mmCIF file of C-alpha atoms in Angstrom:
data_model
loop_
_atom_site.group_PDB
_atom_site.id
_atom_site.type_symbol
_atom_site.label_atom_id
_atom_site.label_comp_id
_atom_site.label_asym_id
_atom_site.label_seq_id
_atom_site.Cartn_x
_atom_site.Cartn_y
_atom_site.Cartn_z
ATOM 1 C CA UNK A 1 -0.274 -42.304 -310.043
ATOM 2 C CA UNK A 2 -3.039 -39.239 -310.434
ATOM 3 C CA UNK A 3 -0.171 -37.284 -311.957
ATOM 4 C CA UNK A 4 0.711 -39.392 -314.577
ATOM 5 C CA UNK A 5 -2.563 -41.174 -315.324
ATOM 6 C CA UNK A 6 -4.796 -38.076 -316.450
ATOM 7 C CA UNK A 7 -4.783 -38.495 -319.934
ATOM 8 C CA UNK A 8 -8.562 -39.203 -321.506
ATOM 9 C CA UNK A 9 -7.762 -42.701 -322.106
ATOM 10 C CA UNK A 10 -6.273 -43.242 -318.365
ATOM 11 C CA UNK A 11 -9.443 -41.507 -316.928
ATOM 12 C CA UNK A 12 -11.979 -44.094 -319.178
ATOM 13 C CA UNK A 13 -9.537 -47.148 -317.873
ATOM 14 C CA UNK A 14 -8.788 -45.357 -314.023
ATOM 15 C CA UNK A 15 -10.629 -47.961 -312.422
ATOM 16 C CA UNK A 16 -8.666 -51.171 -313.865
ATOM 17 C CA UNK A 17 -5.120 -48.996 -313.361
ATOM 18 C CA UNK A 18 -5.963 -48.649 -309.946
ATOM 19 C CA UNK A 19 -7.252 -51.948 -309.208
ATOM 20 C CA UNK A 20 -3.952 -53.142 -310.820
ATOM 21 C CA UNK A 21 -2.217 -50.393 -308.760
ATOM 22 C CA UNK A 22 -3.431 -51.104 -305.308
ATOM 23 C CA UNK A 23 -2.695 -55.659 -305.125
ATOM 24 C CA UNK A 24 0.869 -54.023 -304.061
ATOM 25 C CA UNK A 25 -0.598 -53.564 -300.566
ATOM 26 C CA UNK A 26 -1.798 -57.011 -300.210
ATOM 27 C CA UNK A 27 1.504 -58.755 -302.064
ATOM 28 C CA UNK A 28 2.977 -57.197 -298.604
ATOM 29 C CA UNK A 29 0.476 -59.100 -296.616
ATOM 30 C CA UNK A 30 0.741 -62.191 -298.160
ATOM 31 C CA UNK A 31 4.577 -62.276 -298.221
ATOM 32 C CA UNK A 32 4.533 -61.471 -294.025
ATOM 33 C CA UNK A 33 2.003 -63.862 -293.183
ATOM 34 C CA UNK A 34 4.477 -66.761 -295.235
ATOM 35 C CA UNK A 35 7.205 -65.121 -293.419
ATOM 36 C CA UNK A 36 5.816 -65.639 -290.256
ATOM 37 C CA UNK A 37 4.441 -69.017 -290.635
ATOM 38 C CA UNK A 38 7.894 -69.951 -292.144
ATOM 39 C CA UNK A 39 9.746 -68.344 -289.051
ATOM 40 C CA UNK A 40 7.401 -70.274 -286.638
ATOM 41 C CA UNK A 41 7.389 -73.321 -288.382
ATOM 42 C CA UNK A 42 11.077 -73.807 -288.533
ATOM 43 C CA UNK A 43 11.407 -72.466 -284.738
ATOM 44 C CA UNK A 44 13.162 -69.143 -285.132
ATOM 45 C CA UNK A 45 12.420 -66.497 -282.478
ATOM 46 C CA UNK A 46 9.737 -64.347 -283.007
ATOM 47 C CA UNK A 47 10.965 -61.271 -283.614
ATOM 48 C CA UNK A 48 12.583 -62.940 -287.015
ATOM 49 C CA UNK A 49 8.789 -62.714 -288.384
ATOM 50 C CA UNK A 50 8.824 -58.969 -287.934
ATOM 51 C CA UNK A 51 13.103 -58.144 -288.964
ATOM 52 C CA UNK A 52 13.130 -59.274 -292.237
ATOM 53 C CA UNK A 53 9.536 -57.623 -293.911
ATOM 54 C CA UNK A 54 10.910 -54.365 -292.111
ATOM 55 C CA UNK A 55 14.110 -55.030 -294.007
ATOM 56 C CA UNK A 56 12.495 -55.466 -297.104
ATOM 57 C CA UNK A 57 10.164 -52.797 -296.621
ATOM 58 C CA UNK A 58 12.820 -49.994 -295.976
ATOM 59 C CA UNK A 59 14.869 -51.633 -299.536
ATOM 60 C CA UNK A 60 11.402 -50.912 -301.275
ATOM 61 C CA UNK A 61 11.076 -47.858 -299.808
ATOM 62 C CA UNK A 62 14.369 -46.514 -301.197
ATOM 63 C CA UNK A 63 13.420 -47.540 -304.735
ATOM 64 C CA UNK A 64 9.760 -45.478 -304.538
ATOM 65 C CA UNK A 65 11.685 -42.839 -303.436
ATOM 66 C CA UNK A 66 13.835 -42.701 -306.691
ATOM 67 C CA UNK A 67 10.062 -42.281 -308.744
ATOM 68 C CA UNK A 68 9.344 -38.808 -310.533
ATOM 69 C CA UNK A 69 6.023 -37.680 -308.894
ATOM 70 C CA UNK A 70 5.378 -34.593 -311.249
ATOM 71 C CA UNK A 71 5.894 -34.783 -314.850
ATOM 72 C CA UNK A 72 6.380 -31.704 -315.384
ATOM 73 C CA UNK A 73 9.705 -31.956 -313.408
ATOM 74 C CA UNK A 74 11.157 -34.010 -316.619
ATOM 75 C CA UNK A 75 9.041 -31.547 -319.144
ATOM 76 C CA UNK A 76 6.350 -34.206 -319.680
ATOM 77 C CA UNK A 77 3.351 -32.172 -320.388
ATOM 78 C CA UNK A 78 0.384 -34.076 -319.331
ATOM 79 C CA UNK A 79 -3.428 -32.841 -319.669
ATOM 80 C CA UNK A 80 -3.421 -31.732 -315.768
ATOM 81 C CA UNK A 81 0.068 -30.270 -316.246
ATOM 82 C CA UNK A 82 -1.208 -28.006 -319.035
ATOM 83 C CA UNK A 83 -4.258 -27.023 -316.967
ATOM 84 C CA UNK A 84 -2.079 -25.751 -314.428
ATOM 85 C CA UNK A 85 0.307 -23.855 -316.758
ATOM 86 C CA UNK A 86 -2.793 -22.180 -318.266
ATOM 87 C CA UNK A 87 -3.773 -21.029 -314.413
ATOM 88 C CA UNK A 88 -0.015 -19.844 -314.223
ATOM 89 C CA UNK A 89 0.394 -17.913 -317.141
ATOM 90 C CA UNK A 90 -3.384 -15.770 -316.133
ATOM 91 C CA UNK A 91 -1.832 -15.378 -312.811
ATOM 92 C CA UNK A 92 1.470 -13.884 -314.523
ATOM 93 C CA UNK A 93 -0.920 -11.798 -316.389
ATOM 94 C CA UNK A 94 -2.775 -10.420 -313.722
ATOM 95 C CA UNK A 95 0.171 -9.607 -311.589
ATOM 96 C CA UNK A 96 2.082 -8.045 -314.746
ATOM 97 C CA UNK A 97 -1.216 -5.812 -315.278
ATOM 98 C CA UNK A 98 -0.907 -4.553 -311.608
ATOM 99 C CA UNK A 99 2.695 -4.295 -311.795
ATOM 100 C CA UNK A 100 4.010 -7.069 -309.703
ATOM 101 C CA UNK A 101 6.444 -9.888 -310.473
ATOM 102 C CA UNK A 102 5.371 -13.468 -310.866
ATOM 103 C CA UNK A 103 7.087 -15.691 -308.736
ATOM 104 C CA UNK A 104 8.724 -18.798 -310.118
ATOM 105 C CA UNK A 105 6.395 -21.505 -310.587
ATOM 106 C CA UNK A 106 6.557 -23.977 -307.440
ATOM 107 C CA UNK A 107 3.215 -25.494 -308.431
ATOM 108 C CA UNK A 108 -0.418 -24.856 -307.261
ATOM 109 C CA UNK A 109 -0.850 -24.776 -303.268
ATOM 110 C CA UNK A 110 -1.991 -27.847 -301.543
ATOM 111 C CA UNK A 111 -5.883 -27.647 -300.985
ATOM 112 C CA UNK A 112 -6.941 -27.582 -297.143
ATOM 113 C CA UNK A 113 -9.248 -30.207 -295.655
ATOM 114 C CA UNK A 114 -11.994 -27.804 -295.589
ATOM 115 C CA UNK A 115 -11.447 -27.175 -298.924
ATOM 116 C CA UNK A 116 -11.457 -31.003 -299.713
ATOM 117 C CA UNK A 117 -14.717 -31.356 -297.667
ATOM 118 C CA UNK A 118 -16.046 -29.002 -299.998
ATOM 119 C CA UNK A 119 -15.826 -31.339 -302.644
ATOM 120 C CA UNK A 120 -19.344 -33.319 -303.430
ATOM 121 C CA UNK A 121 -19.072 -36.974 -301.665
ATOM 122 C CA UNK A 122 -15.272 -36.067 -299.949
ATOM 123 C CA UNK A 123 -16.976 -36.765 -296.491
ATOM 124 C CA UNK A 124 -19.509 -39.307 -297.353
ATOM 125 C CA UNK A 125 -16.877 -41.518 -298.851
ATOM 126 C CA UNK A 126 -14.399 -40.373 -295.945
ATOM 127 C CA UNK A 127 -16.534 -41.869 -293.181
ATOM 128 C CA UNK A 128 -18.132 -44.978 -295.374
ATOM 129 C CA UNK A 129 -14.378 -45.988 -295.736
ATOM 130 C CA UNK A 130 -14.101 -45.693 -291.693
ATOM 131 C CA UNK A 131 -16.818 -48.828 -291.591
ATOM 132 C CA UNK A 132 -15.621 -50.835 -295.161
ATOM 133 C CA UNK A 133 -12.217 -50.478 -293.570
ATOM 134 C CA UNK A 134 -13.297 -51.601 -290.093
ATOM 135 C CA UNK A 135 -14.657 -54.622 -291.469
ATOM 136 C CA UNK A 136 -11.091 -55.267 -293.684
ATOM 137 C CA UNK A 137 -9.184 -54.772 -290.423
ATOM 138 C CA UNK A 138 -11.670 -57.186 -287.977
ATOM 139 C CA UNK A 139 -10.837 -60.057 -290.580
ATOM 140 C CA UNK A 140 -7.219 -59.372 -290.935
ATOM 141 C CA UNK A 141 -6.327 -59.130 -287.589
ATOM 142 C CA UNK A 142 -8.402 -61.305 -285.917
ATOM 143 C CA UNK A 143 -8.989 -64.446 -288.578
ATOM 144 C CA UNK A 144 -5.964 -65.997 -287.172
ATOM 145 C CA UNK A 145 -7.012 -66.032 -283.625
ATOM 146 C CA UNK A 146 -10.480 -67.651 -284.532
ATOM 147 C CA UNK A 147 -8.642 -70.175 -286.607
ATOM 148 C CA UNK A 148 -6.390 -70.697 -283.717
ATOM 149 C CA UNK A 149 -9.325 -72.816 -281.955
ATOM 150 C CA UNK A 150 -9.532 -75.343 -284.745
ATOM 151 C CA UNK A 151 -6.230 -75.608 -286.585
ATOM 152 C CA UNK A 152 -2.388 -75.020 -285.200
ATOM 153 C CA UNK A 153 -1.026 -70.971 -285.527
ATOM 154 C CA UNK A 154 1.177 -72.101 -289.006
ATOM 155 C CA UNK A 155 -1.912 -73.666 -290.284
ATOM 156 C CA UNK A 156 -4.220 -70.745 -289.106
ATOM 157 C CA UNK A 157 -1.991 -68.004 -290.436
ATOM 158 C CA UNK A 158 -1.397 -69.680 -293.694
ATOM 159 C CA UNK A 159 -5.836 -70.262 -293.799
ATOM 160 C CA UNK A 160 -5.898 -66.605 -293.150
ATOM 161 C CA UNK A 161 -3.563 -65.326 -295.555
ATOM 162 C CA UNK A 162 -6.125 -66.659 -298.398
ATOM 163 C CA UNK A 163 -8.038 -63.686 -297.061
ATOM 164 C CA UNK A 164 -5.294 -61.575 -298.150
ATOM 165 C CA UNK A 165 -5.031 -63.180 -301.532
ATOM 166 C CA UNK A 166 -8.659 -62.665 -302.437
ATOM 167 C CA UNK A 167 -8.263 -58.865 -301.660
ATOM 168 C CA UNK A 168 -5.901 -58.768 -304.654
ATOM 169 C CA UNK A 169 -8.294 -59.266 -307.688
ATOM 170 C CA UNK A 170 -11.238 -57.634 -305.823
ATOM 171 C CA UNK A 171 -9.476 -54.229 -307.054
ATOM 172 C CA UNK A 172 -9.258 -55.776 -309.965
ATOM 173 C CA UNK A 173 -12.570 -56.646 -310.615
ATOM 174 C CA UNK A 174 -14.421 -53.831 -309.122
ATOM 175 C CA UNK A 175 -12.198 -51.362 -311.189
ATOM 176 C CA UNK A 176 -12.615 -53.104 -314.530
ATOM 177 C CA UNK A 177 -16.356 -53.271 -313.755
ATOM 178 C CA UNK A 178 -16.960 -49.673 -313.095
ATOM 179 C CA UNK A 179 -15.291 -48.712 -315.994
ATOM 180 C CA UNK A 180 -17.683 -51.000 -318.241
ATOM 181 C CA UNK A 181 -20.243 -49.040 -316.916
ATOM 182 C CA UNK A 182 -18.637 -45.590 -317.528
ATOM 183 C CA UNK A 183 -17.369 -45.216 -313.897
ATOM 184 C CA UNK A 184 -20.721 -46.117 -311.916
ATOM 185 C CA UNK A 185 -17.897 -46.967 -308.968
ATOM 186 C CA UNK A 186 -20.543 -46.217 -306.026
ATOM 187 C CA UNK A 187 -22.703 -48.570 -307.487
ATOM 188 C CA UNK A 188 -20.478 -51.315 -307.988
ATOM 189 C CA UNK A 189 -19.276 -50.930 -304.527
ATOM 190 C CA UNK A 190 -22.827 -51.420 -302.830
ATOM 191 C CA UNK A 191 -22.977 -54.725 -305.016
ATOM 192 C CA UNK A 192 -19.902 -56.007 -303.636
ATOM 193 C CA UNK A 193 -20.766 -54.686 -299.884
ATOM 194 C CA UNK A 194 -24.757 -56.530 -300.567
ATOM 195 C CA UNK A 195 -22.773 -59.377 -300.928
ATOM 196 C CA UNK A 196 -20.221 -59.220 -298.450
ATOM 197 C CA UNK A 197 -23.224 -58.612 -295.880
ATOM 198 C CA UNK A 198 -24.535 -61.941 -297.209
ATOM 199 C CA UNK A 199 -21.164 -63.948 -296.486
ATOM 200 C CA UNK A 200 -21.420 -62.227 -293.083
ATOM 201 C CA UNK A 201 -24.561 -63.373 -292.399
ATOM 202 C CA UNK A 202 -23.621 -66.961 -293.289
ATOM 203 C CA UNK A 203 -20.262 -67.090 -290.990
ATOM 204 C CA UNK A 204 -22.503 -65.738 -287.948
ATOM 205 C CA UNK A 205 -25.009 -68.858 -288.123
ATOM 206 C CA UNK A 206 -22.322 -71.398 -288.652
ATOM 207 C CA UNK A 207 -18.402 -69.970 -288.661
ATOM 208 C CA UNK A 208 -17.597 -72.587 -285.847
ATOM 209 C CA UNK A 209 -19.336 -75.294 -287.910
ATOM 210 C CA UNK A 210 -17.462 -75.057 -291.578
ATOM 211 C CA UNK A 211 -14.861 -77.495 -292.444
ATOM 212 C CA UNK A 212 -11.807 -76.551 -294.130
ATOM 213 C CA UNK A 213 -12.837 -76.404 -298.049
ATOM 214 C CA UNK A 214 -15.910 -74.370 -297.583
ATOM 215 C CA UNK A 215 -14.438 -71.823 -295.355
ATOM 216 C CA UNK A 216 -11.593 -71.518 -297.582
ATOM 217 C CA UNK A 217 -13.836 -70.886 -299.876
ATOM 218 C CA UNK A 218 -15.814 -68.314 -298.521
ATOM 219 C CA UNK A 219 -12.545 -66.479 -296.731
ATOM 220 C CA UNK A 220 -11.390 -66.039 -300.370
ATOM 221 C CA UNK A 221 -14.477 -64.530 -302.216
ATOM 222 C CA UNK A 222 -14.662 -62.257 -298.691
ATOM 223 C CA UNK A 223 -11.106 -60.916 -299.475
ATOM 224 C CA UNK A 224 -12.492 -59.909 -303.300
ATOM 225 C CA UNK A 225 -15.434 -58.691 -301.713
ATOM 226 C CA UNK A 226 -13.876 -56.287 -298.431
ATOM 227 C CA UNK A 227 -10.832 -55.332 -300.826
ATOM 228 C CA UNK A 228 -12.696 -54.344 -303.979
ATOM 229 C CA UNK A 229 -14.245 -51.525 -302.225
ATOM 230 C CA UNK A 230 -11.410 -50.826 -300.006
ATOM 231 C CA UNK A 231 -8.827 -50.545 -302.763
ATOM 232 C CA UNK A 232 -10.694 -48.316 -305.241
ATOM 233 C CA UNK A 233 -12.246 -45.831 -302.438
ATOM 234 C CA UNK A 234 -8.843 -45.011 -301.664
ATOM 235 C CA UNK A 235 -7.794 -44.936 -305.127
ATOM 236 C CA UNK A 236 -9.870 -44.598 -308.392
ATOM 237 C CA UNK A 237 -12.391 -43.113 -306.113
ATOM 238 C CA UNK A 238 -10.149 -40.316 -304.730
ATOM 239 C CA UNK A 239 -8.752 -39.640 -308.031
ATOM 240 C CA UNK A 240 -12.466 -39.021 -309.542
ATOM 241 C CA UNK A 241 -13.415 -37.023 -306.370
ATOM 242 C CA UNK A 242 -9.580 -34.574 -306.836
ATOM 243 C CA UNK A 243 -10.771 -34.189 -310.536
ATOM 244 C CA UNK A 244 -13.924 -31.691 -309.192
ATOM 245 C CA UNK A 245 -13.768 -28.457 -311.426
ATOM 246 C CA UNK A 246 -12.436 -26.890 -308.284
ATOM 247 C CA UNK A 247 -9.292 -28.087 -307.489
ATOM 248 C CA UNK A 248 -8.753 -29.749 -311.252
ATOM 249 C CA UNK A 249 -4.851 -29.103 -312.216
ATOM 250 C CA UNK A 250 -4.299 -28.853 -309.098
ATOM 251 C CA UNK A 251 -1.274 -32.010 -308.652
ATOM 252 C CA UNK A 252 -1.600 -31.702 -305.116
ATOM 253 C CA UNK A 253 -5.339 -32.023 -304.356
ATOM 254 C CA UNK A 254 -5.347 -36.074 -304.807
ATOM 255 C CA UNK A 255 -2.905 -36.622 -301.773
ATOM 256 C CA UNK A 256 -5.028 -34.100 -299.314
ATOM 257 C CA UNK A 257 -8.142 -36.343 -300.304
ATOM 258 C CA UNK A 258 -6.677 -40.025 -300.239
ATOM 259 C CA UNK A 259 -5.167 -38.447 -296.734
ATOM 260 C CA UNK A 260 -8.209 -37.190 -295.777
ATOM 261 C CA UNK A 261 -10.521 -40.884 -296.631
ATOM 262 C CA UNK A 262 -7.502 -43.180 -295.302
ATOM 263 C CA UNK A 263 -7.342 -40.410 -292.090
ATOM 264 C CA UNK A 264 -10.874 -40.817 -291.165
ATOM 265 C CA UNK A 265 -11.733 -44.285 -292.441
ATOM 266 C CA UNK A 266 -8.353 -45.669 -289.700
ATOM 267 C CA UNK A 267 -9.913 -43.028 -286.856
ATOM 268 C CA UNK A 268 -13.948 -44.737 -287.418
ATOM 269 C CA UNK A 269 -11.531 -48.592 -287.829
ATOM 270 C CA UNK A 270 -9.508 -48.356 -284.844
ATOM 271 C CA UNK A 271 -12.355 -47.121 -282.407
ATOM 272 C CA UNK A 272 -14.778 -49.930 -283.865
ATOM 273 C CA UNK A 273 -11.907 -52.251 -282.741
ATOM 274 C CA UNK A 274 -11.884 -51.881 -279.352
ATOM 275 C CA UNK A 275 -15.912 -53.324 -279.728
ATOM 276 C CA UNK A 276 -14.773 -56.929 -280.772
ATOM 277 C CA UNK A 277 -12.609 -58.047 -277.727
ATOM 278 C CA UNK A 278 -15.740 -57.570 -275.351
ATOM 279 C CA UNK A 279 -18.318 -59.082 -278.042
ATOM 280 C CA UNK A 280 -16.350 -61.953 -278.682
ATOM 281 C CA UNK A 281 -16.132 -62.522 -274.767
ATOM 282 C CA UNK A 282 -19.469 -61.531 -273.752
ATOM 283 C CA UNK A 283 -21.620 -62.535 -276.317
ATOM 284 C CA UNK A 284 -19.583 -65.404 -278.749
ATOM 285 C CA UNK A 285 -18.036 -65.168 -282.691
ATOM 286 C CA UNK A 286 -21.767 -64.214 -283.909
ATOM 287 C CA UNK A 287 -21.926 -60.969 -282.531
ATOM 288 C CA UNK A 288 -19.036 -59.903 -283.899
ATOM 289 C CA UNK A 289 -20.170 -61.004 -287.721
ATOM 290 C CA UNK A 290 -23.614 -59.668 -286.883
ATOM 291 C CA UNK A 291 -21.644 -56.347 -285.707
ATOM 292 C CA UNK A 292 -19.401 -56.440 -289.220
ATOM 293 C CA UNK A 293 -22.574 -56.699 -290.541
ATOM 294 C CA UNK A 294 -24.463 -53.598 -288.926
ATOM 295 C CA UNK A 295 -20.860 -51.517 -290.111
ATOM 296 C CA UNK A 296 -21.092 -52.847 -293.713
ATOM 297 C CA UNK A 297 -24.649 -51.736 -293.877
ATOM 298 C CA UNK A 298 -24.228 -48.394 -292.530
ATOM 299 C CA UNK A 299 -20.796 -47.550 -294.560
ATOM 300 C CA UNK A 300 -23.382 -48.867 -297.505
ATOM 301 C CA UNK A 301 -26.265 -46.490 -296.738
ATOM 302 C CA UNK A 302 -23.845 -43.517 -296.164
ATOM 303 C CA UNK A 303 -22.929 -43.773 -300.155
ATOM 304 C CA UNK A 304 -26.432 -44.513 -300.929
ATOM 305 C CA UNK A 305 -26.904 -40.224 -302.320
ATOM 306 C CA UNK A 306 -23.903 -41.276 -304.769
ATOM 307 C CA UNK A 307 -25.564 -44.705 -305.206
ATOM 308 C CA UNK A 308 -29.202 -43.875 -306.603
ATOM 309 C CA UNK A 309 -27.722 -40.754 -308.815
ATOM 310 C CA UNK A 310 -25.339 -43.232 -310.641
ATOM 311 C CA UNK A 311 -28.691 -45.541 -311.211
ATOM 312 C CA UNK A 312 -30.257 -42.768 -312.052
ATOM 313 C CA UNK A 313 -27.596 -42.524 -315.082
ATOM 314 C CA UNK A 314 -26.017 -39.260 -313.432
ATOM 315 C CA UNK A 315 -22.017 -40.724 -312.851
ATOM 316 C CA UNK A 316 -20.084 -36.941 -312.964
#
């Protein structure tokens, strides 16, 4: 997607193609948490529920793997393309001055994850993910076990799978909102998570107490809220951070640092995990909202540098 979406008017519109981009993720969700209430609620085994989204996930897989990833493999000569060939042909140069052969062009060298470190707000962003994505992964996994207590598992999962739904246009929405205000992402994001801590705060005074419509309600505009942020970090957001002057035409810099973000923000979610079991024993559903809470705020602060210099009407 960073290959082929680098042209001037891509870049203005990067957060809305993105956004668009990412609801594939969450289409996948959806469709398994049908599948599963489906399977249970027409008394299959359970092992059905995890055979046939495997199935179709390997089918999808063989049709991404038929995509061009470089356009300059099918002579497409896009603006980061011609960057690079410029950074060729001085290398040719230099080694022609010296004597030396060029070799044939195999493209620029992946950057290292020092190197992508290196790059202003790589880390920040990296470890603010961790918590954002710690949150995402506390509702996922664990909304249908909370339903469980008041509704019947088809009738949970399907509740839960709203969740899911939501997550879809928050990419949507945050994208096409930083790019009406020239790419202010960070900002945007800190919105969404101020609000998100808000909706946290409600479900940890009365979760156990909302009936059906409200918390249908408020499951949904939590899904917009957690995947907004989550879905452009890892996307628009790593393709603004792989356009730094240092690694620009570089095709393979964009993979090290959407690696690098999803690497450390699933190390910071899966430790942060093993806190909910014991809260939710010891200490009751609040804690763990008033814990999601405590992660959202702290992922929040971490992009707070980014934060106050878009404000300050500095976005590059």
């Amino acid at each position: 997607m960073g290959n082929w979406f680098c042209d001037a008017d891509s870049i203005k519109n990067r957060g809305l193609i993105f956004g668009l981009w990412t609801c594939h993720q969450y289409c996948g969700d959806v469709t398994a948490a049908l599948c599963t209430a489906w399977v249970l609620g027409i008394g299959l085994p359970y092992w059905w529920a995890i055979l046939i989204p495997a199935a179709t996930n390997i089918l999808w897989g063989f049709l991404t793997a038929q995509l061009i990833a470089d356009p300059a493999t099918v002579d497409i000569i896009t603006p980061e393309v011609r960057i690079r060939q410029q950074k060729l042909d001085a290398k040719r140069k230099e080694l022609e001055e010296k004597g030396l052969t060029a070799e044939a062009d195999e493209g620029p060298a992946p950057i290292s994850y020092r190197a992508a470190l290196a790059i202003p707000m790589v880390a920040q962003y990296a470890v603010a993910f961790g918590f954002f994505k710690l949150t995402n992964y506390v509702l996922f996994f664990w909304l249908p076990y909370f339903l469980g207590k008041n509704f019947d598992p088809v009738t949970a999962n399907l509740i839960a799978s709203l969740y899911s739904v939501g997550m879809m246009p928050g990419g949507i929405i945050v994208g096409y909102v930083s790019d009406l205000f020239g790419g202010r992402r960070a900002a945007v994001i800190g919105t969404f998570m101020a609000l998100l801590i808000i909706f946290l705060s409600v479900f940890a005074t009365c979760s156990e107490k909302l009936t059906p419509v409200p918390l249908l309600i408020m499951l949904g505009c939590m899904g917009i809220l957690v995947g907004g942020p989550n879905n452009i970090i890892t996307s628009a957001v790593a393709a603004d951070l792989a356009s730094h002057p240092s690694v620009r035409g570089n095709n393979k810099s964009l993979g090290t640092v959407t690696g690098l973000i999803n690497g450390c923000g699933s190390i910071t979610a899966s430790i942060g995990l093993l806190a909910v079991g014991p809260l939710q024993d010891n200490f009751g559903w609040a804690s763990v909202w008033i814990f999601l809470i405590g992660c959202t705020g702290i992922g929040t602060l971490l992009m707070s540098p980014k934060i106050v210099q878009e404000l300050s009407g500095n976005v590059n």
